[in-house]
Amino acid sequence: MTLSQEIAERFRTMAAILEIRGEPVFKSIAFTRVARLLDDASIDLADLVARDALESLDGIGKSSRSIIVDFVRNGRSEDFESLASSIPSGLIEMLNLPGVGPKTIALFWRERGIESIEQLESALNQGKLAGLKGIGPKKLEQLADSIRMRAVAQTRVGIGHVISIASTLLEGVRGFAEVERADVAGSLRRRRETIGDLDILAALKAGYDGSVVTDRFTTLPGVREILACGPTKASVRTDSNLQVDLRVVPTDCYGAAIQYFTGSKEHNVKLRSRAIERGLTLNEWGLWKTTDWEARRDTVKATAGLGIDYSTAVASRHEADIYAKLDLAFIEPELREDRGEIELAAQNKLPTLVVRIDLRGELHCHTTASDGEASILEMAHAARALGLDYIVITDHSRSQAIARGLEPERLLQQIQDVRRLDGKIPGMTILIGSEVDILADGSLDYDDDILQQLDFVVASPHTALRQDSQRATERLLRAIDNPYVNVIGHPTGRLINQRNGLEPEWNRIFEAAHASGTALEINASYPRLDLNDDLARAAIKAGCTLTIDTDAHSTAGLGEVDLGIAVARRAGAEAKNILNCGTISDIRAWVNRKRHR
DNA sequence: GCCGTTTTCGGCCCGACTGTTTTCAGTCG
């Protein structure tokens, strides 16, 4: 975690405290906003503080600036500490309990002296919560459930696990006779790397009752528990403990609804402010002239949106119309995080995001020579069948003994094999490379006289992934400095929800990679997705070139690139930012330029 | 707490569902 991200956590804590203290919500919103700003991997906090330029960031004012400066200069902040000591620290954790919010926490604390989840649990067991205003038998039952479930409920699930569950449920909903169409919304549609809960949106055919759809949804296979079920919304928990929300809307406002339920929340908040500036109101039913909407609001509430005439809406049926009528270019779901995309859309300066067909080659994959399942030729054929023009064979280097990493002699033999096979498949160029280990000290697993015989070199860290930031920085810088290294493979070594991987000083890494002509990989295999979206975004901002590689260990693996594309799109990447969206000549030029610099 | 081609004060997005209520507060996204 960088210093900036650590300070972001402090601001989140302060926001939580303000909520529990019952301060005006806008204070905690402001602190949460500062936290989001500080999460951005590309900001150089030390530099901003040194230049006294913090307040140039939209959302940071006097108070926040002073707190940040204190943390950066002294490692602590009196403002933070006095706020933190104003409530017991155990209260903050209670916010994680589903169904428990700041008001409830404050009530328990004030009326019953409860200061932690543990105390809440024992008070519950001893019946001490009975008689509190607004707390009835159902609420007590829900509390007990929340406490029991808290360990599992806290973690967001990796996108690789959610996708198959989502497609099964989506297929189920699409099968209902009353449903015109259905899609995934929420963070899965935005392709975030982890998913809190799954959102599905269904369009109801004219003349049908939404309750029929939500009721039937709760009986789909895999549904374990029903959390809520009304005429327009149902919430369930699956056998795999994933919460799934279904929303049912009339077809006439499907576009507004999919926009609304795709989020992110922050993106939508800003969009609605933009609507207000134009005398409009934006909600899940449509974009309306505010006066029109106010005349309809009561009807909508009474009929769940079925009793209104959508032809008077400024936009409702098509998602693209919502953006167009707000004078914005269409914003792809992957960009909807309020990271500047609305401002870019207003100036028609959004990036043209990379798409799968932009990819022309694979730069990182394995064969039976190390731990892959297919031969060189089988991999090359499969790549050609996917429409690719070139493939680089990059088996593991010798230190990866467990993956049958190649000793220099076997690598030299493989060079001969590839030279012999290249040209056998029309339209496909086969290159010989290696995924060479970056050892803990930054030295490489092969000598330069071996590396210089290869067409392309991926250098990756596989071990010593817990080393401190300074050593990690020196390690990666040393690898980047090697003239034969063309891309750093899965630069952090992280695995989603399993390990954090290396946390070097990214500004130095990006600068060196850019200056030396070394690409940085977005490894598309789950659970790697490494670099992640934030770091990839910062890398592009720093002028770096990226690759999108499958790291395939089988012919099927070569096709599993979509999550990597998604990461690149979330980073705002265009084809020109991605090395393997170039031709084979571009790849050779990339290699030669670094060797002769 | 932050911000300003309507504002340096007065706003700050919007609605669904639940539970405990006789009309609404709290939570959630």
Coordinates of C-alpha atoms in Angstrom, one line a residue, chain A residues 19-524:
Chain A
E19 CA -21.4 9.4 10.1
I20 CA -21.6 7.6 13.5
R21 CA -21.4 10.9 15.3
G22 CA -24.3 12.1 13.3
E23 CA -22.6 15.1 11.7
P24 CA -24.1 16.5 8.5
V25 CA -23.6 13.7 5.9
F26 CA -21.9 16.1 3.5
K27 CA -18.8 16.2 5.7
S28 CA -18.3 12.5 5.4
I29 CA -19.1 12.6 1.7
A30 CA -16.4 15.2 1.3
F31 CA -13.8 13.0 3.2
T32 CA -14.8 10.0 1.2
R33 CA -14.3 12.0 -1.9
V34 CA -10.8 12.9 -0.8
A35 CA -10.1 9.2 -0.1
R36 CA -11.0 8.3 -3.6
L37 CA -8.7 11.0 -5.0
L38 CA -5.8 9.7 -2.9
D39 CA -6.5 6.1 -4.2
D40 CA -5.4 7.2 -7.7
A41 CA -2.1 5.3 -8.4
S42 CA -0.8 8.0 -10.6
I43 CA -0.7 10.9 -8.2
D44 CA 2.6 11.8 -6.7
L45 CA 1.7 12.9 -3.2
A46 CA 5.2 13.9 -2.1
D47 CA 5.5 16.1 -5.1
L48 CA 2.0 17.7 -4.6
V49 CA 2.9 18.5 -1.0
A50 CA 6.3 19.9 -1.9
R51 CA 4.7 22.2 -4.5
D52 CA 1.9 23.1 -2.1
A53 CA -0.5 22.1 -5.0
L54 CA -2.9 19.8 -3.1
E55 CA -5.7 22.2 -3.3
S56 CA -5.5 22.2 -7.1
L57 CA -7.2 18.8 -6.9
D58 CA -10.9 19.2 -7.1
G59 CA -12.4 18.1 -3.8
I60 CA -9.5 18.9 -1.5
G61 CA -10.0 22.1 0.5
K62 CA -8.2 23.7 3.4
S63 CA -9.0 21.1 6.1
S64 CA -8.1 18.1 4.0
R65 CA -4.9 19.7 2.7
S66 CA -3.8 20.4 6.3
I67 CA -4.5 16.8 7.3
I68 CA -2.7 15.3 4.3
V69 CA 0.3 17.6 4.8
D70 CA 0.6 16.5 8.5
F71 CA 0.5 12.9 7.5
V72 CA 3.1 13.3 4.8
R73 CA 5.5 15.5 6.8
N74 CA 5.0 14.0 10.3
G75 CA 3.4 10.6 9.7
R76 CA 0.5 11.7 11.9
S77 CA -2.3 14.2 12.2
E78 CA -3.7 15.8 15.3
D79 CA -7.0 16.4 13.6
F80 CA -7.3 12.8 12.7
E81 CA -6.3 11.6 16.2
S82 CA -8.7 13.8 18.0
L83 CA -11.5 12.7 15.7
A84 CA -10.5 9.0 16.1
S85 CA -10.5 9.3 19.9
S86 CA -13.9 10.8 19.9
I87 CA -15.6 7.4 19.5
P88 CA -14.6 3.8 20.4
S89 CA -12.6 2.3 17.5
G90 CA -14.7 -0.9 17.6
L91 CA -17.8 1.1 16.3
I92 CA -16.2 1.6 12.9
E93 CA -16.0 -2.1 12.2
M94 CA -19.7 -2.4 12.9
L95 CA -20.5 -0.5 9.7
N96 CA -19.5 -3.6 7.8
L97 CA -22.4 -5.5 9.2
P98 CA -25.2 -5.7 6.6
G99 CA -28.3 -3.8 7.7
V100 CA -26.4 -1.9 10.3
G101 CA -25.7 1.8 9.6
P102 CA -24.4 4.8 11.5
K103 CA -27.7 5.6 13.2
T104 CA -28.2 2.1 14.5
I105 CA -24.6 2.0 15.8
A106 CA -25.0 5.3 17.5
L107 CA -28.2 4.1 19.1
F108 CA -26.6 0.9 20.5
W109 CA -23.6 2.9 21.8
R110 CA -25.6 5.6 23.4
E111 CA -28.4 3.5 24.9
R112 CA -26.6 0.3 25.7
G113 CA -22.9 1.2 25.8
I114 CA -22.0 -1.2 23.0
E115 CA -18.6 -0.5 21.6
S116 CA -17.7 -3.5 19.4
I117 CA -19.2 -6.3 17.4
E118 CA -18.3 -8.7 20.2
Q119 CA -20.2 -6.6 22.7
L120 CA -23.1 -6.4 20.3
E121 CA -23.2 -10.1 20.0
S122 CA -23.2 -10.7 23.7
A123 CA -25.9 -8.0 24.3
L124 CA -27.9 -9.7 21.7
N125 CA -27.6 -13.1 23.3
Q126 CA -28.5 -11.7 26.7
G127 CA -31.6 -10.0 25.3
K128 CA -30.3 -6.5 26.3
L129 CA -31.4 -4.9 23.0
A130 CA -35.1 -5.4 23.5
G131 CA -37.2 -2.3 23.9
L132 CA -35.0 0.0 21.9
K133 CA -37.0 2.4 19.7
G134 CA -37.2 1.1 16.1
I135 CA -35.7 -2.3 17.0
G136 CA -38.2 -5.1 16.7
P137 CA -37.9 -8.9 16.6
K138 CA -37.1 -9.0 12.9
K139 CA -34.3 -6.5 13.3
L140 CA -32.8 -8.6 16.1
E141 CA -32.9 -11.7 14.0
Q142 CA -31.3 -9.8 11.1
L143 CA -28.6 -8.6 13.4
A144 CA -27.8 -12.1 14.6
D145 CA -27.5 -13.3 11.0
S146 CA -25.2 -10.4 10.1
I147 CA -22.9 -11.1 12.9
R148 CA -22.8 -14.8 12.1
M149 CA -22.1 -14.1 8.4
R150 CA -19.7 -11.3 8.8
A151 CA -16.5 -13.2 8.0
V152 CA -17.8 -14.3 4.6
A153 CA -19.8 -11.2 3.8
Q154 CA -16.8 -8.9 3.9
T155 CA -14.8 -10.1 1.0
R156 CA -15.7 -9.1 -2.6
V157 CA -15.5 -12.0 -4.9
G158 CA -13.0 -12.1 -7.8
I159 CA -14.6 -11.5 -11.2
G160 CA -13.3 -14.8 -12.5
H161 CA -15.6 -16.6 -10.1
V162 CA -18.6 -14.4 -10.7
I163 CA -18.8 -14.6 -14.4
S164 CA -20.0 -18.2 -14.7
I165 CA -22.6 -17.7 -11.9
A166 CA -23.8 -14.6 -13.6
S167 CA -24.3 -16.2 -17.0
T168 CA -26.2 -19.1 -15.5
L169 CA -28.6 -16.8 -13.6
L170 CA -28.9 -14.5 -16.6
E171 CA -29.8 -17.4 -18.8
G172 CA -32.5 -18.3 -16.3
V173 CA -34.0 -14.8 -16.3
R174 CA -33.9 -14.5 -20.1
G175 CA -35.9 -17.7 -20.2
F176 CA -38.9 -16.2 -18.4
A177 CA -41.8 -15.6 -20.8
E178 CA -42.6 -12.2 -19.3
V179 CA -39.0 -10.9 -19.8
E180 CA -38.3 -9.0 -23.0
R181 CA -34.5 -8.9 -22.4
A182 CA -32.1 -9.0 -19.5
D183 CA -28.5 -8.0 -18.9
V184 CA -25.9 -7.8 -16.3
A185 CA -25.4 -4.4 -14.7
G186 CA -23.4 -3.1 -11.8
S187 CA -19.7 -3.6 -11.2
L188 CA -19.7 -6.8 -13.3
R189 CA -20.8 -4.8 -16.4
R190 CA -18.1 -2.2 -15.5
R191 CA -15.7 -5.2 -15.3
R192 CA -14.3 -4.4 -11.9
E193 CA -11.8 -7.0 -10.7
T194 CA -13.9 -7.9 -7.7
I195 CA -17.7 -7.9 -7.4
G196 CA -19.6 -7.1 -4.2
D197 CA -22.9 -8.3 -5.4
L198 CA -24.3 -9.2 -8.8
D199 CA -26.9 -7.0 -10.5
I200 CA -29.2 -8.2 -13.2
L201 CA -31.7 -6.1 -15.0
A202 CA -34.8 -7.4 -16.8
A203 CA -37.2 -5.6 -19.1
L204 CA -40.8 -6.6 -18.5
K205 CA -43.0 -7.2 -21.5
A206 CA -46.1 -5.0 -21.7
G207 CA -49.1 -6.2 -19.8
Y208 CA -47.2 -8.4 -17.3
D209 CA -46.8 -8.1 -13.6
G210 CA -43.2 -7.7 -12.3
S211 CA -43.9 -9.8 -9.2
V212 CA -44.2 -12.8 -11.3
V213 CA -40.7 -12.3 -12.5
T214 CA -39.2 -11.5 -9.1
D215 CA -41.0 -14.4 -7.5
R216 CA -39.8 -16.9 -10.1
F217 CA -36.3 -15.5 -9.9
T218 CA -36.1 -16.5 -6.2
T219 CA -36.8 -20.1 -7.2
L220 CA -33.9 -20.4 -9.7
P221 CA -31.4 -23.2 -9.0
G222 CA -28.5 -22.0 -6.9
V223 CA -30.6 -19.6 -4.8
R224 CA -30.2 -20.4 -1.1
E225 CA -31.9 -17.5 0.6
I226 CA -34.3 -14.7 -0.2
L227 CA -33.3 -11.3 1.3
A228 CA -36.0 -9.2 -0.3
C229 CA -38.7 -9.6 -2.9
G230 CA -41.0 -6.9 -4.1
P231 CA -42.7 -6.1 -7.5
T232 CA -39.7 -4.4 -9.0
K233 CA -36.7 -5.9 -7.0
A234 CA -35.6 -9.1 -5.5
S235 CA -32.4 -9.8 -3.6
V236 CA -31.1 -13.3 -3.0
R237 CA -28.1 -15.1 -1.8
T238 CA -26.7 -18.0 -3.8
D239 CA -25.2 -21.3 -2.7
S240 CA -21.8 -19.7 -3.3
N241 CA -22.8 -16.9 -0.9
L242 CA -23.0 -14.3 -3.6
Q243 CA -25.7 -11.7 -3.2
V244 CA -27.7 -11.2 -6.5
D245 CA -30.1 -8.3 -7.0
L246 CA -32.7 -8.5 -9.8
R247 CA -34.4 -5.3 -11.0
V248 CA -37.5 -5.4 -13.2
V249 CA -38.4 -2.4 -15.3
P250 CA -40.7 -1.7 -18.2
T251 CA -39.1 -2.0 -21.6
D252 CA -39.8 1.6 -22.3
C253 CA -37.3 2.8 -19.8
Y254 CA -34.7 0.0 -20.1
G255 CA -32.0 2.4 -21.3
A256 CA -32.4 4.6 -18.3
A257 CA -32.5 1.6 -16.0
I258 CA -29.4 -0.1 -17.4
Q259 CA -27.5 3.3 -17.1
Y260 CA -28.7 3.7 -13.6
F261 CA -27.9 0.2 -12.4
T262 CA -24.6 0.0 -14.1
G263 CA -23.2 2.8 -11.9
S264 CA -20.9 3.5 -10.5
K265 CA -22.7 5.4 -7.8
E266 CA -20.2 8.2 -8.0
H267 CA -20.5 8.4 -11.8
N268 CA -24.3 8.6 -11.5
V269 CA -24.2 11.2 -8.8
K270 CA -22.2 13.5 -11.1
L271 CA -24.4 12.7 -14.0
R272 CA -27.5 13.6 -12.0
S273 CA -25.9 16.9 -11.0
R274 CA -25.3 17.6 -14.7
A275 CA -29.0 16.9 -15.3
I276 CA -30.0 19.3 -12.6
E277 CA -27.8 22.0 -14.2
R278 CA -30.0 21.6 -17.3
G279 CA -33.3 21.7 -15.5
L280 CA -33.6 17.9 -15.9
T281 CA -34.1 15.0 -13.4
L282 CA -32.4 11.7 -14.0
N283 CA -33.6 8.5 -12.4
E284 CA -33.9 4.9 -13.3
W285 CA -37.1 5.6 -15.2
G286 CA -35.6 8.2 -17.5
L287 CA -34.3 11.6 -18.1
W288 CA -37.1 14.2 -17.6
K289 CA -37.7 17.8 -17.6
T290 CA -37.9 18.3 -13.8
T291 CA -41.4 19.9 -14.0
D292 CA -42.6 16.9 -16.0
W293 CA -41.1 14.5 -13.6
E294 CA -42.7 16.1 -10.5
A295 CA -46.1 15.8 -12.2
R296 CA -45.5 12.0 -12.6
R297 CA -43.7 11.1 -9.5
D298 CA -46.8 9.9 -7.6
T299 CA -48.1 7.8 -10.5
V300 CA -44.7 6.1 -10.8
K301 CA -44.6 5.3 -7.2
A302 CA -48.1 3.8 -7.3
T303 CA -47.5 1.7 -10.4
A304 CA -43.8 0.8 -10.2
G305 CA -43.3 2.7 -13.4
L306 CA -45.9 1.0 -15.4
G307 CA -48.5 3.8 -15.4
I308 CA -46.5 6.6 -17.1
D309 CA -46.2 7.8 -20.6
Y310 CA -42.5 7.5 -21.5
S311 CA -42.9 9.4 -24.7
T312 CA -42.7 12.6 -22.8
A313 CA -39.3 11.7 -21.3
V314 CA -36.3 13.4 -22.7
A315 CA -34.7 10.0 -22.9
S316 CA -35.5 6.6 -21.4
R317 CA -35.5 3.7 -23.9
H318 CA -31.9 3.8 -25.0
E319 CA -28.9 4.2 -22.8
A320 CA -26.9 6.2 -25.4
D321 CA -29.7 8.8 -25.5
I322 CA -29.2 9.6 -21.8
Y323 CA -25.6 10.6 -22.5
A324 CA -26.5 12.4 -25.7
K325 CA -29.2 14.5 -24.1
L326 CA -26.8 15.5 -21.4
D327 CA -24.4 16.7 -24.1
L328 CA -22.0 13.9 -23.5
A329 CA -20.3 11.4 -25.8
F330 CA -21.2 7.8 -24.9
I331 CA -19.2 6.6 -22.0
E332 CA -18.3 2.9 -22.0
P333 CA -19.2 1.1 -18.8
E334 CA -15.6 0.3 -18.0
L335 CA -14.9 4.0 -17.6
R336 CA -17.8 4.9 -15.4
E337 CA -16.0 5.4 -12.1
D338 CA -16.0 9.2 -11.9
R339 CA -12.3 9.4 -12.7
G340 CA -12.6 12.2 -15.1
E341 CA -14.6 10.4 -17.8
I342 CA -17.6 12.8 -17.7
E343 CA -15.3 15.8 -18.2
L344 CA -13.7 14.1 -21.1
A345 CA -17.0 13.1 -22.6
A346 CA -18.2 16.7 -22.4
Q347 CA -15.2 17.7 -24.5
N348 CA -15.6 14.7 -26.8
K349 CA -12.1 13.6 -25.8
L350 CA -12.8 10.1 -24.5
P351 CA -10.2 7.5 -25.6
T352 CA -11.3 5.0 -28.2
L353 CA -10.9 2.0 -26.0
V354 CA -9.0 -1.1 -27.2
V355 CA -11.2 -4.0 -28.3
R356 CA -10.4 -7.6 -28.8
I357 CA -10.0 -7.5 -32.5
D358 CA -7.3 -4.9 -32.1
L359 CA -5.0 -7.6 -30.8
R360 CA -2.7 -9.0 -33.5
G361 CA -0.4 -11.3 -31.6
E362 CA 0.4 -13.2 -28.4
L363 CA 3.6 -12.3 -26.6
H364 CA 3.5 -14.6 -23.6
C365 CA 2.5 -18.3 -23.6
H366 CA 3.9 -21.7 -22.6
T367 CA 4.3 -25.1 -24.3
T368 CA 5.0 -28.7 -23.1
A369 CA 8.6 -27.7 -23.0
S370 CA 7.9 -26.2 -19.5
D371 CA 4.5 -26.4 -17.8
G372 CA 2.1 -26.0 -20.8
E373 CA -0.2 -28.6 -22.3
A374 CA 0.3 -28.1 -26.0
S375 CA 3.2 -28.2 -28.5
I376 CA 4.7 -25.1 -30.3
L377 CA 2.8 -25.9 -33.5
E378 CA -0.5 -26.6 -31.7
M379 CA -0.2 -23.2 -29.9
A380 CA 0.6 -21.5 -33.2
H381 CA -2.3 -23.1 -35.0
A382 CA -4.7 -22.1 -32.2
A383 CA -3.4 -18.5 -32.3
R384 CA -3.9 -18.4 -36.0
A385 CA -7.5 -19.7 -35.6
L386 CA -8.1 -16.8 -33.2
G387 CA -7.1 -14.4 -35.9
L388 CA -3.6 -13.6 -34.6
D389 CA -0.7 -12.9 -36.9
Y390 CA 2.2 -13.8 -34.6
I391 CA 3.0 -15.7 -31.4
V392 CA 6.0 -15.7 -29.1
I393 CA 6.8 -18.9 -27.3
T394 CA 7.9 -18.0 -23.8
D395 CA 8.5 -21.0 -21.6
H396 CA 9.8 -20.7 -18.1
S397 CA 13.5 -20.2 -17.3
R398 CA 15.6 -22.6 -15.2
S399 CA 14.8 -21.3 -11.7
Q400 CA 11.2 -22.4 -12.2
A401 CA 12.1 -26.0 -11.5
I402 CA 8.6 -26.8 -10.5
A403 CA 7.4 -25.7 -13.9
R404 CA 10.1 -27.6 -15.7
G405 CA 11.9 -24.4 -16.5
L406 CA 14.4 -24.7 -19.3
E407 CA 18.2 -25.1 -18.7
P408 CA 20.2 -23.1 -21.3
E409 CA 20.8 -26.2 -23.4
R410 CA 17.1 -26.9 -23.7
L411 CA 16.4 -23.3 -24.6
L412 CA 19.0 -23.3 -27.3
Q413 CA 17.4 -26.5 -28.7
Q414 CA 14.0 -24.7 -28.5
I415 CA 15.4 -21.8 -30.5
Q416 CA 16.3 -24.3 -33.3
D417 CA 12.8 -25.9 -33.1
V418 CA 11.0 -22.6 -33.5
R419 CA 13.3 -21.5 -36.4
R420 CA 12.4 -24.8 -38.1
L421 CA 8.6 -24.5 -37.5
D422 CA 8.3 -20.8 -38.3
G423 CA 6.7 -20.4 -41.8
K424 CA 4.8 -23.7 -41.7
I425 CA 1.5 -22.0 -40.9
P426 CA 0.4 -19.5 -43.6
G427 CA -0.1 -16.0 -42.1
M428 CA 1.5 -16.9 -38.8
T429 CA 4.9 -15.9 -37.5
I430 CA 6.3 -17.9 -34.7
L431 CA 8.9 -16.1 -32.5
I432 CA 11.1 -17.6 -29.8
G433 CA 11.3 -15.9 -26.5
S434 CA 11.4 -16.7 -22.8
E435 CA 9.6 -15.9 -19.7
V436 CA 12.8 -15.3 -17.8
D437 CA 12.7 -15.0 -14.0
I438 CA 13.6 -11.8 -12.4
L439 CA 15.5 -13.1 -9.3
A440 CA 15.1 -11.4 -5.9
D441 CA 18.1 -9.1 -6.6
G442 CA 16.9 -8.1 -10.0
S443 CA 19.4 -10.2 -11.9
L444 CA 18.0 -12.5 -14.6
D445 CA 17.8 -16.2 -14.8
Y446 CA 19.8 -16.4 -18.1
D447 CA 23.0 -14.6 -19.1
D448 CA 22.9 -11.9 -21.8
D449 CA 24.6 -14.1 -24.4
I450 CA 21.6 -16.4 -24.2
L451 CA 19.0 -13.7 -24.1
Q452 CA 20.5 -11.9 -27.2
Q453 CA 19.7 -15.0 -29.2
L454 CA 16.0 -14.7 -28.5
D455 CA 13.5 -12.6 -30.5
F456 CA 11.6 -11.3 -27.5
V457 CA 12.0 -11.5 -23.8
V458 CA 9.3 -11.4 -21.0
A459 CA 10.9 -10.9 -17.6
S460 CA 8.7 -11.7 -14.6
P461 CA 9.0 -11.9 -10.9
H462 CA 7.8 -15.3 -9.4
T463 CA 9.5 -15.5 -6.0
A464 CA 10.3 -13.2 -3.2
L465 CA 7.1 -11.4 -3.7
R466 CA 6.9 -10.1 -0.1
Q467 CA 10.1 -8.1 -0.3
D468 CA 9.9 -4.4 0.8
S469 CA 9.1 -1.6 -1.5
Q470 CA 12.7 -0.4 -1.8
R471 CA 14.1 -3.8 -2.8
A472 CA 11.2 -4.4 -5.1
T473 CA 11.9 -1.1 -6.8
E474 CA 15.6 -1.8 -7.3
R475 CA 14.8 -5.3 -8.5
L476 CA 12.4 -4.2 -11.2
L477 CA 14.5 -1.2 -12.2
R478 CA 17.5 -3.6 -12.8
A479 CA 15.4 -5.9 -15.0
I480 CA 14.1 -2.9 -17.0
D481 CA 17.6 -1.7 -17.5
N482 CA 18.6 -5.0 -19.3
P483 CA 18.7 -4.3 -23.0
Y484 CA 17.2 -7.7 -23.9
V485 CA 14.1 -7.4 -21.7
N486 CA 11.1 -6.2 -23.7
V487 CA 8.3 -6.5 -21.3
I488 CA 7.9 -7.0 -17.5
G489 CA 5.5 -9.9 -17.1
H490 CA 2.8 -9.7 -14.3
P491 CA 4.9 -6.9 -12.7
T492 CA 3.6 -7.3 -9.1
G493 CA 2.9 -11.0 -8.9
R494 CA -0.3 -10.4 -7.1
L495 CA -3.2 -12.8 -7.0
I496 CA -6.6 -11.4 -6.5
N497 CA -7.9 -12.1 -2.9
Q498 CA -4.8 -14.2 -2.3
R499 CA -1.6 -12.2 -2.2
N500 CA -0.7 -8.6 -2.6
G501 CA 2.6 -9.0 -4.5
L502 CA 5.3 -6.4 -5.0
E503 CA 4.6 -2.8 -4.2
P504 CA 7.5 -0.8 -5.8
E505 CA 7.7 2.9 -6.2
W506 CA 5.6 3.0 -9.3
N507 CA 6.6 6.5 -10.5
R508 CA 10.2 5.3 -10.8
I509 CA 9.2 2.1 -12.5
F510 CA 7.0 3.9 -15.1
E511 CA 9.6 6.5 -15.8
A512 CA 12.3 3.9 -16.4
A513 CA 10.1 1.6 -18.5
H514 CA 9.0 4.6 -20.6
A515 CA 12.6 5.9 -21.1
S516 CA 14.1 2.5 -21.9
G517 CA 11.4 1.2 -24.2
T518 CA 10.3 -1.6 -21.9
A519 CA 6.6 -2.6 -22.0
L520 CA 4.6 -3.5 -18.9
E521 CA 2.2 -6.5 -19.1
I522 CA -1.4 -6.7 -18.3
N523 CA -1.6 -10.4 -17.7
A524 CA -5.1 -11.5 -18.6

